[in-house]
């Protein structure tokens, strides 16, 4: 057992209590952030004359040495320490002696752990944003290549109106764009440094909190020391954004699974991203999409877990908050893996254009356009709706479709039909006449793709800047 406290205790901690309380087996993930925060803290302490230049230099050298040794494997983070903060401080004192004992001046583990989590989450927000950018890049190229790949669009999972693959993929682009924007909002809102809040009431040392914050690329210091150590909103916001990403990926997965089924055959998942059956030799299963859909549950679980943990905690820091880590780390890893794997599956997936197009031809996806044709000839829409309804019924009885009927059959149902009906209800016309912004017509789609490519370029630029800022 190695802990930072003990002076006022007369007994050793019970072994079970020690293990129940310890967090090093999961908070060791915050090792780098803990070192970074400690370096910033002591640099500030020296600037403020609270420790000497020699002490600061010795601590910084000690900390960077510990970092190098852990990175290179000559020093391992072991469970004999209570948490990552204790490990770093104990190793520092072991290596540099008394100067090491000054590192924690004007700091508490409460503001320290809040800082470590913020640094960690800020970095992960950038990584997840990058994964989203890659996925959006894949979607844009599918869109560019499929402006005239016609397919049925669905409502109630029933064929509704024709659209294009570009348009359908564009819907997912918009979702992931909002996800990216949400992460960027979270980054901005959380980017204030809690260090200097101490246990919760600030400290009596003349700390320069703005300086510490600037050393780590924060916008500034947090403005209430009690809130600084008690706030986990940024974790909740992140988990909420991650849950939304998973909800989007899960809906997309569901479509891929349906489209990949024997009945649909709209897509074929690449062999590299499919799996087989141990008994049925013919099987090629969409396991990646199913797993992504399935893992959505554990990310939602993380969000509900933290919301529940936080709801009854009085101000300021309470040990309950140690529970914020494992589920958050797990959710972050899950989302990154899902985004990368889903993107890989999408990039290599084959779209079966003729099958999609054939499917759009059956199922009366042009019925709305047939009604609009009659409206164009002066029939009120409600009457046109009734006429086309009867036409569909007639087709169903004859097992045919609107565009295959003869002009005489059409005119028997309504004399308004003329020879130009065939062109009016062709798949191409149905799609290409939909030209309002956001609709599937080619010119409208090109404009949207142009706007979204600009968005993606701006994201990439922002991502690069953020990354360099925080080094
Ligand atoms: N392991 C703790 C956590 O994750 C660090 C903060 C401990 N602070 C304290 N007062 N015990 O929240």
PDB file of C-alpha atoms in Angstrom, residues 370-371 373-380 383-392 394 402 405-422:
ATOM      1  CA  UNK A 370     -48.261  10.474 -61.482  1.00  0.00           C
ATOM      2  CA  UNK A 371     -50.633  12.445 -59.241  1.00  0.00           C
ATOM      3  CA  UNK A 373     -48.792  14.992 -63.505  1.00  0.00           C
ATOM      4  CA  UNK A 374     -52.588  15.164 -63.282  1.00  0.00           C
ATOM      5  CA  UNK A 375     -52.319  18.282 -61.103  1.00  0.00           C
ATOM      6  CA  UNK A 376     -50.239  19.808 -63.905  1.00  0.00           C
ATOM      7  CA  UNK A 377     -53.160  19.102 -66.256  1.00  0.00           C
ATOM      8  CA  UNK A 378     -55.571  20.959 -63.979  1.00  0.00           C
ATOM      9  CA  UNK A 379     -56.910  18.125 -61.762  1.00  0.00           C
ATOM     10  CA  UNK A 380     -57.133  19.159 -58.059  1.00  0.00           C
ATOM     11  CA  UNK A 383     -58.911  14.081 -56.966  1.00  0.00           C
ATOM     12  CA  UNK A 384     -55.579  13.207 -58.578  1.00  0.00           C
ATOM     13  CA  UNK A 385     -54.643  11.246 -55.427  1.00  0.00           C
ATOM     14  CA  UNK A 386     -57.890   9.204 -55.789  1.00  0.00           C
ATOM     15  CA  UNK A 387     -57.375   8.549 -59.503  1.00  0.00           C
ATOM     16  CA  UNK A 388     -53.812   7.305 -58.984  1.00  0.00           C
ATOM     17  CA  UNK A 389     -54.999   5.189 -56.052  1.00  0.00           C
ATOM     18  CA  UNK A 390     -57.423   3.438 -58.390  1.00  0.00           C
ATOM     19  CA  UNK A 391     -54.681   3.128 -60.979  1.00  0.00           C
ATOM     20  CA  UNK A 392     -52.409   1.412 -58.440  1.00  0.00           C
ATOM     21  CA  UNK A 394     -55.693  -1.799 -61.222  1.00  0.00           C
ATOM     22  CA  UNK A 402     -48.045   2.448 -64.012  1.00  0.00           C
ATOM     23  CA  UNK A 405     -49.962   0.371 -68.926  1.00  0.00           C
ATOM     24  CA  UNK A 406     -51.153   1.304 -72.411  1.00  0.00           C
ATOM     25  CA  UNK A 407     -52.467   4.824 -72.970  1.00  0.00           C
ATOM     26  CA  UNK A 408     -55.934   3.313 -73.467  1.00  0.00           C
ATOM     27  CA  UNK A 409     -55.864   1.599 -70.092  1.00  0.00           C
ATOM     28  CA  UNK A 410     -54.709   4.850 -68.503  1.00  0.00           C
ATOM     29  CA  UNK A 411     -57.381   6.903 -70.219  1.00  0.00           C
ATOM     30  CA  UNK A 412     -60.054   4.428 -69.132  1.00  0.00           C
ATOM     31  CA  UNK A 413     -59.268   5.497 -65.581  1.00  0.00           C
ATOM     32  CA  UNK A 414     -58.869   9.201 -66.394  1.00  0.00           C
ATOM     33  CA  UNK A 415     -59.249  10.869 -69.804  1.00  0.00           C
ATOM     34  CA  UNK A 416     -56.700  13.480 -68.718  1.00  0.00           C
ATOM     35  CA  UNK A 417     -53.770  11.106 -69.373  1.00  0.00           C
ATOM     36  CA  UNK A 418     -51.800  11.817 -72.551  1.00  0.00           C
ATOM     37  CA  UNK A 419     -48.710  10.285 -74.118  1.00  0.00           C
ATOM     38  CA  UNK A 420     -46.381  12.528 -72.078  1.00  0.00           C
ATOM     39  CA  UNK A 421     -47.340  10.555 -68.916  1.00  0.00           C
ATOM     40  CA  UNK A 422     -44.620   7.971 -69.641  1.00  0.00           C
TER      41      UNK A 422
END
